Short mmCIF file of C-alpha atoms in Angstrom, two decimals:
data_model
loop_
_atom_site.label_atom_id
_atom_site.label_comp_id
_atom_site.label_asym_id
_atom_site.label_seq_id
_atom_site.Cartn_x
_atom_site.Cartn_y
_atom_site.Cartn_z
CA UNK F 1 0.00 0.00 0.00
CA UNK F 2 1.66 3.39 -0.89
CA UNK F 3 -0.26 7.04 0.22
CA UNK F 4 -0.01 9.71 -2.96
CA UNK F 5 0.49 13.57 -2.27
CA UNK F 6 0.02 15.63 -5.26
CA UNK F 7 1.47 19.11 -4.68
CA UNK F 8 1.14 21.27 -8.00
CA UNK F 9 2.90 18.90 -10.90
CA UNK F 10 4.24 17.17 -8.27
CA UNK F 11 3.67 13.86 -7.26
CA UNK F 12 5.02 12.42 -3.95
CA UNK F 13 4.60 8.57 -3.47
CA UNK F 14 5.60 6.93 0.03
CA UNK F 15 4.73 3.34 1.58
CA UNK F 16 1.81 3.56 4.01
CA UNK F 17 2.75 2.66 7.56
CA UNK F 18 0.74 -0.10 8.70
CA UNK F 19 -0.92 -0.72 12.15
CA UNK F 20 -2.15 2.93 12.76
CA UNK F 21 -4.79 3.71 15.06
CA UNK F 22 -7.12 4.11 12.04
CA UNK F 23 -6.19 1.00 10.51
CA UNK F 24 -7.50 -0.85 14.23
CA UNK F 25 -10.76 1.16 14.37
CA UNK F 26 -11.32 0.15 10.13
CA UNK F 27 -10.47 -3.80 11.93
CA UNK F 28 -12.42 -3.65 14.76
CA UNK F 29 -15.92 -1.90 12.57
CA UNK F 30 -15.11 -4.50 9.87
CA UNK F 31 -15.21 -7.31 12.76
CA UNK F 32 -18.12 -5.77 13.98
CA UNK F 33 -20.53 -5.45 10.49
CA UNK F 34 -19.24 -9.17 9.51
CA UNK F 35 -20.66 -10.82 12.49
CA UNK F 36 -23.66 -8.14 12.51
CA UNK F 37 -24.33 -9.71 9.37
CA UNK F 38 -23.52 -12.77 9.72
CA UNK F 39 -26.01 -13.06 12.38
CA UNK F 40 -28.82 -11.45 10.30
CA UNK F 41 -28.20 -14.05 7.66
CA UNK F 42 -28.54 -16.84 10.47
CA UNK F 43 -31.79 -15.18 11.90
CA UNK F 44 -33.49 -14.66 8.40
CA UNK F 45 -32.75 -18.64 7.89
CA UNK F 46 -30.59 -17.55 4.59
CA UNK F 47 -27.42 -19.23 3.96
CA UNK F 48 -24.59 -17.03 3.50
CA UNK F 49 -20.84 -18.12 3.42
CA UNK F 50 -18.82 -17.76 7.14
CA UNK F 51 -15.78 -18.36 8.01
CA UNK F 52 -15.01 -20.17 11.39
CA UNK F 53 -12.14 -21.10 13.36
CA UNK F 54 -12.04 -23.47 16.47
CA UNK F 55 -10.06 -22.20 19.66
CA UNK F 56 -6.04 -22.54 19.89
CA UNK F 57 -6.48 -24.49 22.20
CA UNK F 58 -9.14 -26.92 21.73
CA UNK F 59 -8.65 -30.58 22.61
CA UNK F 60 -9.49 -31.94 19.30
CA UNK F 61 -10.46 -31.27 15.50
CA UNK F 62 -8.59 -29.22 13.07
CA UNK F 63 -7.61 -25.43 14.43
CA UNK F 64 -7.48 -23.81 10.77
CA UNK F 65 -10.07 -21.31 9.19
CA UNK F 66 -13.03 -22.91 7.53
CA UNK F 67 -15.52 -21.30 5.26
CA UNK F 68 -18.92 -23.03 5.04
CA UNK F 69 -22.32 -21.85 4.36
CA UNK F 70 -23.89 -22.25 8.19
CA UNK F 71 -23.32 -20.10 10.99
CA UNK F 72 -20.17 -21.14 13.06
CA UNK F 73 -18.19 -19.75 15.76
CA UNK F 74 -14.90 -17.71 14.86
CA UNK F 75 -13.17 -18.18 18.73
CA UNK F 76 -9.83 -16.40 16.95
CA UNK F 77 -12.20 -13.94 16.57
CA UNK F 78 -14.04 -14.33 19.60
CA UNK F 79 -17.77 -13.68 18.33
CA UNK F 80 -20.85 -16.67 17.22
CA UNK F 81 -20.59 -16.49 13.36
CA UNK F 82 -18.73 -14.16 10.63
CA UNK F 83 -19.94 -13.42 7.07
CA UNK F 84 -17.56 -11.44 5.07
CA UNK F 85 -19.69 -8.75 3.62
CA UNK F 86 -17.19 -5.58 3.87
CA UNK F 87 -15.43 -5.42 0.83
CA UNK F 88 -17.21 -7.00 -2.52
CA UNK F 89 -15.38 -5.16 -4.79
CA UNK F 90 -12.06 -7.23 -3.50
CA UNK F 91 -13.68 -10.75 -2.94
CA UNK F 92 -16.64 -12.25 -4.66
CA UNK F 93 -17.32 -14.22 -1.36
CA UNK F 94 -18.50 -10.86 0.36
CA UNK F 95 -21.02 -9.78 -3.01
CA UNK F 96 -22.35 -13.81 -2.70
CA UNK F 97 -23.08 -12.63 1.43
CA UNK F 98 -23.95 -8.96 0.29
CA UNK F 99 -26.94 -10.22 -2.08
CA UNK F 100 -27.96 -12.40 0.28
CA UNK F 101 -28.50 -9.95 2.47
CA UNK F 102 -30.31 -7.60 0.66
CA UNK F 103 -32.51 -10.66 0.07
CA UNK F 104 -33.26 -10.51 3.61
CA UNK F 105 -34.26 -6.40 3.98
CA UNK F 106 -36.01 -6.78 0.98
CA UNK F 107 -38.36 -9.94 1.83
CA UNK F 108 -38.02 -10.61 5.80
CA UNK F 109 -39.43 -13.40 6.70
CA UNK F 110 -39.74 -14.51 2.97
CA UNK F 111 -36.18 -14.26 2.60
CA UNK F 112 -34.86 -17.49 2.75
CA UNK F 113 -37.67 -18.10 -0.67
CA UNK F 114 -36.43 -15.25 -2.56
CA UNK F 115 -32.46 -14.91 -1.88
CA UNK F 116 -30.40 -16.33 -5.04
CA UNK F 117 -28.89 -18.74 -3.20
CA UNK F 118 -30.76 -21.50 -1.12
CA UNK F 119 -29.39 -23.77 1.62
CA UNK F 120 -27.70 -26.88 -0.21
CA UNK F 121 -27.14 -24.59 -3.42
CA UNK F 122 -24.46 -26.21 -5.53
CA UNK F 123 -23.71 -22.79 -6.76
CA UNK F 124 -23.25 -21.28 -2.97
CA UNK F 125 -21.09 -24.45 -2.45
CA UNK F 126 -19.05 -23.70 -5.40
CA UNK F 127 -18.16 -20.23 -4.17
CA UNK F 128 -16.45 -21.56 -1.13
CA UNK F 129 -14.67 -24.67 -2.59
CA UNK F 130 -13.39 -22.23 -5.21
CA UNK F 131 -12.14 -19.83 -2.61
CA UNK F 132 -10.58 -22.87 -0.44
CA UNK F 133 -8.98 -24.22 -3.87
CA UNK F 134 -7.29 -20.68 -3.94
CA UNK F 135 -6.36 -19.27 -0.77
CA UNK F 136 -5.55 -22.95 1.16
#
């Protein structure tokens, strides 16, 4: 990440400094809205696709990340479920949650009938074992 300052014809380009006090706050509102979200998904009975992760230090099972299209603790994260919804213009996983969700303000209780993608979808399913086949 680099931070432009244009001053006349000139053009001044520098890294950007990570870990600021802004880049927390973005963190902790991102946290926040994904397992807002997340929940309202789960609530409305619309699938969406989370991403969990068991404890450090639980006894058994596997400790990685997991996406999967039920609501699931993230305990690295420390809250019941997490959708990523912030940022559809860098991951198609968060558009998939984002029109799912619109599917829910738009039809309430009817949701789960009119979102695009229903529980068991191969399509839905598709979306997460092509983001697994990249990112693990």
């Amino acid at each position: 990440d680099f931070n432009f300052y244009v001053d006349g014809e000139h053009v001044s380009i520098t890294p950007r400094r990570r870990g600021s006090p802004l880049d927390t706050i973005v963190a902790e509102l991102a946290i926040l809205a994904n397992s807002t979200w997340g929940a309202f998904l789960h609530d409305h009975g619309v699938p969406g696709i989370y991403r969990s992760q068991r404890a450090f230090g639980a006894p058994t099972g596997p400790k990685r990340t997991r996406m999967q299209t039920t609501a699931a603790p993230h305990e690295g994260l420390g809250v019941s479920q997490y959708a990523w919804s912030t940022s559809p213009l860098r991951r198609y996983v968060d558009l998939v949650n984002q029109w799912q969700l619109i599917a829910c303000v738009q039809h309430g209780v009817t949701a789960k009938l009119a979102a695009p993608f229903k529980p068991k979808d191969a399509d839905l399913f598709a979306v997460v074992q092509g983001f697994d086949d990249t990112y693990t």
